[in-house]
Amino acid sequence: MNRDWIATAQTLSQALPFLQRYADATVVIKLGGHAMGSDDAMQEFARDVALMRQVGVHPVVVHGGGPMINQMLERLNITSEFVNGKRVTDAVTMEVVEMVLSGLVNARIVQAISAQGGRAVGLSGKDSNLIVCDPEDPALGLVGKPTQVNPTLLRDLADKGIIPVIAPLGMGRNGETFNINGDTAAGAIAAALRADRLLLLTDVAGVKNAQGEVLTELSASQINTMIADGSIAGGMIPKTQTALDALAGGVRAAVILDGRAPNACLLELFTEHGAGSIIRHG
């Protein structure tokens, strides 16, 4: 008997309990970092998402696009101002943000998933009032924080076997368009769907302790303690806070994982050891 076939059969046998565990599960994935900057990484991510759908998982993809927005603003000679490290988004900048997120980045991801055999459709948080926002901070202009998520459209698409790919834009109460942090949008959508998993892809291996060791499993209380004592700092604070907010909103577990690792999403869902730092209630 062919040895490759035996190895494949053994792998499938080992994965079977995990495949059964996630049958009909909703998994929200925040795509960002390395996986968005490389054509090969994008192709691999798209293949993984299409496979997830084929085995009965309902993936929902929410993407960022900060580097692409920066590049377009530079090409158009539009200067950005920042307040506390966050970009001030005026009406002109917002036009560029929407064009890049909905017109370029979103379409690229949808095309990549479709090329791998998946059925994907591109959306933004403005479609069907998916995400309603208030201003996050008046000093930041058109930067929004989600106050209401209406997941009916996403559930309808899941019932039809379609993978939603969502640009992090929202609608204001007066009809204005808001730019939303991608992690924040993903967390809000995951909470509204009561998702089984929120996967936050980033360019680090996971949450590390003070000794620099990746912690594979943490509780919400441990995260709060590590933020308070400084073990979690910098850019990891908003990611872990997004995870905590999602858990508080009804998500079963959130995972911060390395999007640079091959097949990171599949390893996290369908192997015993996972691929990042899982954060659960407690």
PDB file of C-alpha atoms in Angstrom:
ATOM      1  CA  MET A   1       0.000   0.000   0.000  1.00  0.00           C
ATOM      2  CA  ASN A   2       1.282   3.507  -0.849  1.00  0.00           C
ATOM      3  CA  ARG A   3       2.995   5.054   2.194  1.00  0.00           C
ATOM      4  CA  ASP A   4       1.735   8.568   1.359  1.00  0.00           C
ATOM      5  CA  TRP A   5      -1.828   7.239   1.302  1.00  0.00           C
ATOM      6  CA  ILE A   6      -1.263   5.578   4.700  1.00  0.00           C
ATOM      7  CA  ALA A   7       0.098   8.832   6.156  1.00  0.00           C
ATOM      8  CA  THR A   8      -2.867  10.757   4.768  1.00  0.00           C
ATOM      9  CA  ALA A   9      -5.327   8.231   6.163  1.00  0.00           C
ATOM     10  CA  GLN A  10      -3.668   8.436   9.582  1.00  0.00           C
ATOM     11  CA  THR A  11      -3.812  12.240   9.509  1.00  0.00           C
ATOM     12  CA  LEU A  12      -7.489  12.215   8.590  1.00  0.00           C
ATOM     13  CA  SER A  13      -8.185   9.665  11.315  1.00  0.00           C
ATOM     14  CA  GLN A  14      -6.473  11.868  13.903  1.00  0.00           C
ATOM     15  CA  ALA A  15      -8.356  14.949  12.688  1.00  0.00           C
ATOM     16  CA  LEU A  16     -11.779  13.268  12.616  1.00  0.00           C
ATOM     17  CA  PRO A  17     -12.759  14.055  16.252  1.00  0.00           C
ATOM     18  CA  PHE A  18     -11.898  17.723  15.653  1.00  0.00           C
ATOM     19  CA  LEU A  19     -13.814  17.789  12.377  1.00  0.00           C
ATOM     20  CA  GLN A  20     -16.836  16.438  14.213  1.00  0.00           C
ATOM     21  CA  ARG A  21     -16.373  18.937  17.040  1.00  0.00           C
ATOM     22  CA  TYR A  22     -16.581  21.881  14.649  1.00  0.00           C
ATOM     23  CA  ALA A  23     -19.362  20.582  12.421  1.00  0.00           C
ATOM     24  CA  ASP A  24     -21.795  23.468  11.882  1.00  0.00           C
ATOM     25  CA  ALA A  25     -19.628  25.783  14.030  1.00  0.00           C
ATOM     26  CA  THR A  26     -19.244  29.492  13.264  1.00  0.00           C
ATOM     27  CA  VAL A  27     -15.639  30.695  13.155  1.00  0.00           C
ATOM     28  CA  VAL A  28     -14.855  34.387  12.665  1.00  0.00           C
ATOM     29  CA  ILE A  29     -11.365  35.034  11.303  1.00  0.00           C
ATOM     30  CA  LYS A  30      -9.626  38.416  11.384  1.00  0.00           C
ATOM     31  CA  LEU A  31      -7.213  38.424   8.445  1.00  0.00           C
ATOM     32  CA  GLY A  32      -4.279  40.788   8.655  1.00  0.00           C
ATOM     33  CA  GLY A  33      -0.518  40.994   8.676  1.00  0.00           C
ATOM     34  CA  HIS A  34       1.646  38.633   6.630  1.00  0.00           C
ATOM     35  CA  ALA A  35      -1.222  36.686   5.092  1.00  0.00           C
ATOM     36  CA  MET A  36      -2.411  39.841   3.333  1.00  0.00           C
ATOM     37  CA  GLY A  37       0.973  40.955   2.029  1.00  0.00           C
ATOM     38  CA  SER A  38       2.058  37.815   0.199  1.00  0.00           C
ATOM     39  CA  ASP A  39       0.313  36.232  -2.785  1.00  0.00           C
ATOM     40  CA  ASP A  40       1.411  32.763  -1.673  1.00  0.00           C
ATOM     41  CA  ALA A  41       0.164  33.335   1.873  1.00  0.00           C
ATOM     42  CA  MET A  42      -3.135  34.660   0.554  1.00  0.00           C
ATOM     43  CA  GLN A  43      -3.568  31.586  -1.643  1.00  0.00           C
ATOM     44  CA  GLU A  44      -2.867  29.306   1.318  1.00  0.00           C
ATOM     45  CA  PHE A  45      -5.285  31.188   3.549  1.00  0.00           C
ATOM     46  CA  ALA A  46      -7.987  31.023   0.874  1.00  0.00           C
ATOM     47  CA  ARG A  47      -7.454  27.285   0.472  1.00  0.00           C
ATOM     48  CA  ASP A  48      -7.775  26.762   4.229  1.00  0.00           C
ATOM     49  CA  VAL A  49     -11.002  28.795   4.410  1.00  0.00           C
ATOM     50  CA  ALA A  50     -12.520  26.930   1.471  1.00  0.00           C
ATOM     51  CA  LEU A  51     -11.618  23.615   3.122  1.00  0.00           C
ATOM     52  CA  MET A  52     -13.162  24.698   6.404  1.00  0.00           C
ATOM     53  CA  ARG A  53     -16.441  25.324   4.619  1.00  0.00           C
ATOM     54  CA  GLN A  54     -16.248  21.970   2.827  1.00  0.00           C
ATOM     55  CA  VAL A  55     -16.008  20.089   6.137  1.00  0.00           C
ATOM     56  CA  GLY A  56     -19.035  21.851   7.641  1.00  0.00           C
ATOM     57  CA  VAL A  57     -17.534  24.901   9.386  1.00  0.00           C
ATOM     58  CA  HIS A  58     -19.104  28.320   8.739  1.00  0.00           C
ATOM     59  CA  PRO A  59     -16.156  30.732   8.347  1.00  0.00           C
ATOM     60  CA  VAL A  60     -16.680  34.499   8.375  1.00  0.00           C
ATOM     61  CA  VAL A  61     -13.657  36.552   7.261  1.00  0.00           C
ATOM     62  CA  VAL A  62     -13.079  40.125   8.462  1.00  0.00           C
ATOM     63  CA  HIS A  63     -10.025  41.851   7.026  1.00  0.00           C
ATOM     64  CA  GLY A  64      -7.837  44.868   7.650  1.00  0.00           C
ATOM     65  CA  GLY A  65      -5.857  46.864   5.142  1.00  0.00           C
ATOM     66  CA  GLY A  66      -3.834  49.530   6.924  1.00  0.00           C
ATOM     67  CA  PRO A  67      -0.629  49.183   4.838  1.00  0.00           C
ATOM     68  CA  MET A  68      -2.614  49.331   1.582  1.00  0.00           C
ATOM     69  CA  ILE A  69      -4.442  52.443   2.793  1.00  0.00           C
ATOM     70  CA  ASN A  70      -1.099  54.065   3.670  1.00  0.00           C
ATOM     71  CA  GLN A  71       0.264  53.310   0.212  1.00  0.00           C
ATOM     72  CA  MET A  72      -2.758  54.788  -1.535  1.00  0.00           C
ATOM     73  CA  LEU A  73      -2.728  57.939   0.607  1.00  0.00           C
ATOM     74  CA  GLU A  74       0.946  58.427  -0.234  1.00  0.00           C
ATOM     75  CA  ARG A  75       0.261  57.962  -3.950  1.00  0.00           C
ATOM     76  CA  LEU A  76      -2.494  60.575  -3.749  1.00  0.00           C
ATOM     77  CA  ASN A  77      -0.255  62.894  -1.692  1.00  0.00           C
ATOM     78  CA  ILE A  78      -2.743  62.983   1.188  1.00  0.00           C
ATOM     79  CA  THR A  79      -1.097  63.652   4.539  1.00  0.00           C
ATOM     80  CA  SER A  80      -2.448  61.907   7.618  1.00  0.00           C
ATOM     81  CA  GLU A  81      -2.603  63.311  11.125  1.00  0.00           C
ATOM     82  CA  PHE A  82      -2.496  61.093  14.190  1.00  0.00           C
ATOM     83  CA  VAL A  83      -3.892  61.428  17.699  1.00  0.00           C
ATOM     84  CA  ASN A  84      -2.502  59.015  20.304  1.00  0.00           C
ATOM     85  CA  GLY A  85      -1.197  56.825  17.502  1.00  0.00           C
ATOM     86  CA  LYS A  86      -4.541  56.645  15.655  1.00  0.00           C
ATOM     87  CA  ARG A  87      -5.165  58.155  12.240  1.00  0.00           C
ATOM     88  CA  VAL A  88      -7.539  61.105  12.063  1.00  0.00           C
ATOM     89  CA  THR A  89     -10.032  60.172   9.342  1.00  0.00           C
ATOM     90  CA  ASP A  90     -11.608  63.160   7.620  1.00  0.00           C
ATOM     91  CA  ALA A  91     -14.031  62.951   4.682  1.00  0.00           C
ATOM     92  CA  VAL A  92     -11.278  62.876   2.044  1.00  0.00           C
ATOM     93  CA  THR A  93      -9.319  60.180   3.858  1.00  0.00           C
ATOM     94  CA  MET A  94     -12.530  58.199   4.367  1.00  0.00           C
ATOM     95  CA  GLU A  95     -13.108  58.087   0.606  1.00  0.00           C
ATOM     96  CA  VAL A  96      -9.666  56.515   0.157  1.00  0.00           C
ATOM     97  CA  VAL A  97     -10.196  54.083   3.051  1.00  0.00           C
ATOM     98  CA  GLU A  98     -13.491  52.871   1.592  1.00  0.00           C
ATOM     99  CA  MET A  99     -12.052  52.572  -1.907  1.00  0.00           C
ATOM    100  CA  VAL A 100      -9.094  50.490  -0.701  1.00  0.00           C
ATOM    101  CA  LEU A 101     -10.951  48.269   1.756  1.00  0.00           C
ATOM    102  CA  SER A 102     -14.072  47.558  -0.302  1.00  0.00           C
ATOM    103  CA  GLY A 103     -12.724  47.994  -3.809  1.00  0.00           C
ATOM    104  CA  LEU A 104      -9.234  46.490  -3.647  1.00  0.00           C
ATOM    105  CA  VAL A 105      -8.555  44.391  -0.551  1.00  0.00           C
ATOM    106  CA  ASN A 106     -12.007  42.845  -0.214  1.00  0.00           C
ATOM    107  CA  ALA A 107     -12.205  41.905  -3.884  1.00  0.00           C
ATOM    108  CA  ARG A 108      -8.750  40.296  -3.746  1.00  0.00           C
ATOM    109  CA  ILE A 109      -9.732  38.036  -0.844  1.00  0.00           C
ATOM    110  CA  VAL A 110     -13.035  37.045  -2.436  1.00  0.00           C
ATOM    111  CA  GLN A 111     -11.254  36.209  -5.676  1.00  0.00           C
ATOM    112  CA  ALA A 112      -8.638  34.124  -3.842  1.00  0.00           C
ATOM    113  CA  ILE A 113     -11.276  32.057  -2.010  1.00  0.00           C
ATOM    114  CA  SER A 114     -13.275  31.575  -5.201  1.00  0.00           C
ATOM    115  CA  ALA A 115     -10.146  30.370  -6.991  1.00  0.00           C
ATOM    116  CA  GLN A 116      -9.792  27.655  -4.331  1.00  0.00           C
ATOM    117  CA  GLY A 117     -13.311  26.355  -4.871  1.00  0.00           C
ATOM    118  CA  GLY A 118     -15.072  28.325  -2.145  1.00  0.00           C
ATOM    119  CA  ARG A 119     -18.203  30.420  -2.606  1.00  0.00           C
ATOM    120  CA  ALA A 120     -17.427  33.853  -1.197  1.00  0.00           C
ATOM    121  CA  VAL A 121     -19.133  37.231  -1.329  1.00  0.00           C
ATOM    122  CA  GLY A 122     -17.687  40.607  -0.432  1.00  0.00           C
ATOM    123  CA  LEU A 123     -19.460  42.898   2.019  1.00  0.00           C
ATOM    124  CA  SER A 124     -18.776  45.872   4.198  1.00  0.00           C
ATOM    125  CA  GLY A 125     -20.320  46.693   7.541  1.00  0.00           C
ATOM    126  CA  LYS A 126     -22.485  49.222   5.708  1.00  0.00           C
ATOM    127  CA  ASP A 127     -24.391  46.523   3.815  1.00  0.00           C
ATOM    128  CA  SER A 128     -27.840  45.769   5.223  1.00  0.00           C
ATOM    129  CA  ASN A 129     -26.909  47.842   8.322  1.00  0.00           C
ATOM    130  CA  LEU A 130     -24.551  45.073   9.346  1.00  0.00           C
ATOM    131  CA  ILE A 131     -22.530  47.346  11.672  1.00  0.00           C
ATOM    132  CA  VAL A 132     -23.949  50.549  13.155  1.00  0.00           C
ATOM    133  CA  CYS A 133     -21.371  52.881  14.728  1.00  0.00           C
ATOM    134  CA  ASP A 134     -20.943  55.865  16.959  1.00  0.00           C
ATOM    135  CA  PRO A 135     -17.781  58.002  16.766  1.00  0.00           C
ATOM    136  CA  GLU A 136     -14.965  56.417  18.766  1.00  0.00           C
ATOM    137  CA  ASP A 137     -13.478  59.820  19.592  1.00  0.00           C
ATOM    138  CA  PRO A 138     -14.535  63.153  18.060  1.00  0.00           C
ATOM    139  CA  ALA A 139     -10.856  64.065  17.680  1.00  0.00           C
ATOM    140  CA  LEU A 140     -10.391  61.100  15.321  1.00  0.00           C
ATOM    141  CA  GLY A 141     -13.147  62.125  12.922  1.00  0.00           C
ATOM    142  CA  LEU A 142     -14.793  59.257  11.047  1.00  0.00           C
ATOM    143  CA  VAL A 143     -13.377  56.434  13.172  1.00  0.00           C
ATOM    144  CA  GLY A 144     -16.210  54.377  14.591  1.00  0.00           C
ATOM    145  CA  LYS A 145     -16.913  51.944  17.396  1.00  0.00           C
ATOM    146  CA  PRO A 146     -19.631  49.345  16.772  1.00  0.00           C
ATOM    147  CA  THR A 147     -22.754  49.836  18.858  1.00  0.00           C
ATOM    148  CA  GLN A 148     -25.035  47.416  17.015  1.00  0.00           C
ATOM    149  CA  VAL A 149     -24.387  44.413  14.764  1.00  0.00           C
ATOM    150  CA  ASN A 150     -27.208  42.861  12.746  1.00  0.00           C
ATOM    151  CA  PRO A 151     -26.058  39.346  11.804  1.00  0.00           C
ATOM    152  CA  THR A 152     -29.158  38.181   9.898  1.00  0.00           C
ATOM    153  CA  LEU A 153     -27.482  38.633   6.506  1.00  0.00           C
ATOM    154  CA  LEU A 154     -24.458  36.608   7.635  1.00  0.00           C
ATOM    155  CA  ARG A 155     -26.660  33.771   8.866  1.00  0.00           C
ATOM    156  CA  ASP A 156     -28.558  33.759   5.579  1.00  0.00           C
ATOM    157  CA  LEU A 157     -25.305  33.470   3.647  1.00  0.00           C
ATOM    158  CA  ALA A 158     -24.071  30.663   5.919  1.00  0.00           C
ATOM    159  CA  ASP A 159     -27.275  28.733   5.294  1.00  0.00           C
ATOM    160  CA  LYS A 160     -26.494  28.903   1.572  1.00  0.00           C
ATOM    161  CA  GLY A 161     -22.906  27.756   2.019  1.00  0.00           C
ATOM    162  CA  ILE A 162     -21.477  31.191   1.179  1.00  0.00           C
ATOM    163  CA  ILE A 163     -18.442  32.631   2.955  1.00  0.00           C
ATOM    164  CA  PRO A 164     -18.846  36.325   3.896  1.00  0.00           C
ATOM    165  CA  VAL A 165     -15.738  38.500   3.493  1.00  0.00           C
ATOM    166  CA  ILE A 166     -16.264  41.751   5.370  1.00  0.00           C
ATOM    167  CA  ALA A 167     -14.498  45.103   5.095  1.00  0.00           C
ATOM    168  CA  PRO A 168     -14.376  46.900   8.485  1.00  0.00           C
ATOM    169  CA  LEU A 169     -16.587  49.856   7.639  1.00  0.00           C
ATOM    170  CA  GLY A 170     -19.731  50.878   9.470  1.00  0.00           C
ATOM    171  CA  MET A 171     -22.761  53.087   9.065  1.00  0.00           C
ATOM    172  CA  GLY A 172     -23.381  56.013  11.386  1.00  0.00           C
ATOM    173  CA  ARG A 173     -26.784  56.910  12.752  1.00  0.00           C
ATOM    174  CA  ASN A 174     -26.899  59.898  10.392  1.00  0.00           C
ATOM    175  CA  GLY A 175     -25.833  57.918   7.326  1.00  0.00           C
ATOM    176  CA  GLU A 176     -22.122  58.699   7.536  1.00  0.00           C
ATOM    177  CA  THR A 177     -19.438  56.077   6.820  1.00  0.00           C
ATOM    178  CA  PHE A 178     -17.050  55.076   9.609  1.00  0.00           C
ATOM    179  CA  ASN A 179     -13.703  53.307   9.497  1.00  0.00           C
ATOM    180  CA  ILE A 180     -13.441  50.596  12.183  1.00  0.00           C
ATOM    181  CA  ASN A 181     -10.380  48.861  13.554  1.00  0.00           C
ATOM    182  CA  GLY A 182     -10.345  45.408  11.944  1.00  0.00           C
ATOM    183  CA  ASP A 183      -9.880  43.502  15.210  1.00  0.00           C
ATOM    184  CA  THR A 184     -12.693  45.473  16.823  1.00  0.00           C
ATOM    185  CA  ALA A 185     -15.035  44.768  13.905  1.00  0.00           C
ATOM    186  CA  ALA A 186     -14.207  41.057  13.981  1.00  0.00           C
ATOM    187  CA  GLY A 187     -14.829  40.856  17.712  1.00  0.00           C
ATOM    188  CA  ALA A 188     -18.181  42.624  17.438  1.00  0.00           C
ATOM    189  CA  ILE A 189     -19.311  40.365  14.589  1.00  0.00           C
ATOM    190  CA  ALA A 190     -18.171  37.248  16.451  1.00  0.00           C
ATOM    191  CA  ALA A 191     -20.149  38.316  19.523  1.00  0.00           C
ATOM    192  CA  ALA A 192     -23.296  39.028  17.488  1.00  0.00           C
ATOM    193  CA  LEU A 193     -23.048  35.565  15.905  1.00  0.00           C
ATOM    194  CA  ARG A 194     -22.239  33.876  19.241  1.00  0.00           C
ATOM    195  CA  ALA A 195     -19.331  32.343  17.359  1.00  0.00           C
ATOM    196  CA  ASP A 196     -17.614  29.185  18.529  1.00  0.00           C
ATOM    197  CA  ARG A 197     -14.216  30.715  17.782  1.00  0.00           C
ATOM    198  CA  LEU A 198     -12.711  34.111  17.035  1.00  0.00           C
ATOM    199  CA  LEU A 199      -9.320  33.707  15.345  1.00  0.00           C
ATOM    200  CA  LEU A 200      -7.134  36.831  15.338  1.00  0.00           C
ATOM    201  CA  LEU A 201      -4.292  36.340  12.860  1.00  0.00           C
ATOM    202  CA  THR A 202      -1.233  38.411  13.619  1.00  0.00           C
ATOM    203  CA  ASP A 203       2.526  38.389  13.017  1.00  0.00           C
ATOM    204  CA  VAL A 204       3.580  36.981  16.395  1.00  0.00           C
ATOM    205  CA  ALA A 205       3.384  33.450  17.739  1.00  0.00           C
ATOM    206  CA  GLY A 206       0.806  34.288  20.414  1.00  0.00           C
ATOM    207  CA  VAL A 207       0.542  35.829  23.874  1.00  0.00           C
ATOM    208  CA  LYS A 208       3.867  35.676  25.723  1.00  0.00           C
ATOM    209  CA  ASN A 209       4.640  35.774  29.425  1.00  0.00           C
ATOM    210  CA  ALA A 210       7.325  37.945  31.042  1.00  0.00           C
ATOM    211  CA  GLN A 211       9.957  35.353  30.085  1.00  0.00           C
ATOM    212  CA  GLY A 212       9.006  35.550  26.418  1.00  0.00           C
ATOM    213  CA  GLU A 213       7.349  32.123  26.354  1.00  0.00           C
ATOM    214  CA  VAL A 214       4.182  31.657  24.304  1.00  0.00           C
ATOM    215  CA  LEU A 215       1.241  30.677  26.482  1.00  0.00           C
ATOM    216  CA  THR A 216      -0.997  28.208  24.677  1.00  0.00           C
ATOM    217  CA  GLU A 217      -4.013  28.629  26.961  1.00  0.00           C
ATOM    218  CA  LEU A 218      -5.164  31.511  29.141  1.00  0.00           C
ATOM    219  CA  SER A 219      -8.246  32.589  31.033  1.00  0.00           C
ATOM    220  CA  ALA A 220      -9.830  36.014  30.873  1.00  0.00           C
ATOM    221  CA  SER A 221      -8.691  36.685  34.453  1.00  0.00           C
ATOM    222  CA  GLN A 222      -5.087  35.791  33.545  1.00  0.00           C
ATOM    223  CA  ILE A 223      -5.200  38.240  30.634  1.00  0.00           C
ATOM    224  CA  ASN A 224      -6.405  41.036  32.931  1.00  0.00           C
ATOM    225  CA  THR A 225      -3.635  40.258  35.435  1.00  0.00           C
ATOM    226  CA  MET A 226      -0.951  40.248  32.713  1.00  0.00           C
ATOM    227  CA  ILE A 227      -2.142  43.589  31.338  1.00  0.00           C
ATOM    228  CA  ALA A 228      -2.085  45.065  34.847  1.00  0.00           C
ATOM    229  CA  ASP A 229       1.466  43.852  35.611  1.00  0.00           C
ATOM    230  CA  GLY A 230       2.839  44.821  32.195  1.00  0.00           C
ATOM    231  CA  SER A 231       3.465  41.301  30.884  1.00  0.00           C
ATOM    232  CA  ILE A 232       1.069  42.146  28.051  1.00  0.00           C
ATOM    233  CA  ALA A 233       1.975  45.491  26.530  1.00  0.00           C
ATOM    234  CA  GLY A 234       2.022  47.489  23.313  1.00  0.00           C
ATOM    235  CA  GLY A 235       0.038  46.193  20.359  1.00  0.00           C
ATOM    236  CA  MET A 236      -0.935  43.002  22.177  1.00  0.00           C
ATOM    237  CA  ILE A 237      -3.153  44.965  24.592  1.00  0.00           C
ATOM    238  CA  PRO A 238      -5.849  45.879  22.033  1.00  0.00           C
ATOM    239  CA  LYS A 239      -5.819  42.343  20.597  1.00  0.00           C
ATOM    240  CA  THR A 240      -6.310  40.717  23.981  1.00  0.00           C
ATOM    241  CA  GLN A 241      -8.932  43.333  24.853  1.00  0.00           C
ATOM    242  CA  THR A 242     -10.794  42.457  21.654  1.00  0.00           C
ATOM    243  CA  ALA A 243     -10.677  38.814  22.739  1.00  0.00           C
ATOM    244  CA  LEU A 244     -12.044  39.656  26.188  1.00  0.00           C
ATOM    245  CA  ASP A 245     -14.836  41.792  24.748  1.00  0.00           C
ATOM    246  CA  ALA A 246     -15.782  38.963  22.381  1.00  0.00           C
ATOM    247  CA  LEU A 247     -15.911  36.468  25.256  1.00  0.00           C
ATOM    248  CA  ALA A 248     -18.082  38.852  27.250  1.00  0.00           C
ATOM    249  CA  GLY A 249     -20.381  39.100  24.217  1.00  0.00           C
ATOM    250  CA  GLY A 250     -20.934  35.346  24.011  1.00  0.00           C
ATOM    251  CA  VAL A 251     -18.033  33.936  21.957  1.00  0.00           C
ATOM    252  CA  ARG A 252     -16.931  30.544  23.293  1.00  0.00           C
ATOM    253  CA  ALA A 253     -13.181  31.167  22.877  1.00  0.00           C
ATOM    254  CA  ALA A 254     -10.789  33.524  21.113  1.00  0.00           C
ATOM    255  CA  VAL A 255      -7.377  32.628  19.718  1.00  0.00           C
ATOM    256  CA  ILE A 256      -4.436  34.891  18.914  1.00  0.00           C
ATOM    257  CA  LEU A 257      -2.291  33.016  16.429  1.00  0.00           C
ATOM    258  CA  ASP A 258       0.574  33.474  14.032  1.00  0.00           C
ATOM    259  CA  GLY A 259      -0.724  34.107  10.528  1.00  0.00           C
ATOM    260  CA  ARG A 260       2.777  33.481   9.177  1.00  0.00           C
ATOM    261  CA  ALA A 261       2.588  29.802  10.155  1.00  0.00           C
ATOM    262  CA  PRO A 262       1.462  27.499   7.323  1.00  0.00           C
ATOM    263  CA  ASN A 263      -2.188  26.417   7.658  1.00  0.00           C
ATOM    264  CA  ALA A 264      -2.481  28.257  10.984  1.00  0.00           C
ATOM    265  CA  CYS A 265      -6.299  28.244  11.039  1.00  0.00           C
ATOM    266  CA  LEU A 266      -6.553  24.533  10.231  1.00  0.00           C
ATOM    267  CA  LEU A 267      -3.918  23.641  12.822  1.00  0.00           C
ATOM    268  CA  GLU A 268      -5.783  25.610  15.465  1.00  0.00           C
ATOM    269  CA  LEU A 269      -9.140  24.008  14.753  1.00  0.00           C
ATOM    270  CA  PHE A 270      -8.260  20.480  13.714  1.00  0.00           C
ATOM    271  CA  THR A 271      -5.231  19.438  15.773  1.00  0.00           C
ATOM    272  CA  GLU A 272      -4.854  18.681  19.452  1.00  0.00           C
ATOM    273  CA  HIS A 273      -1.995  21.132  20.060  1.00  0.00           C
ATOM    274  CA  GLY A 274      -3.543  24.100  18.216  1.00  0.00           C
ATOM    275  CA  ALA A 275      -1.495  26.955  16.785  1.00  0.00           C
ATOM    276  CA  GLY A 276      -1.645  29.951  19.111  1.00  0.00           C
ATOM    277  CA  SER A 277      -2.874  31.300  22.430  1.00  0.00           C
ATOM    278  CA  ILE A 278      -6.464  30.354  23.203  1.00  0.00           C
ATOM    279  CA  ILE A 279      -8.371  32.564  25.632  1.00  0.00           C
ATOM    280  CA  ARG A 280     -11.413  31.177  27.400  1.00  0.00           C
ATOM    281  CA  HIS A 281     -13.826  32.345  30.073  1.00  0.00           C
ATOM    282  CA  GLY A 282     -12.642  32.193  33.646  1.00  0.00           C
TER     283      GLY A 282
END
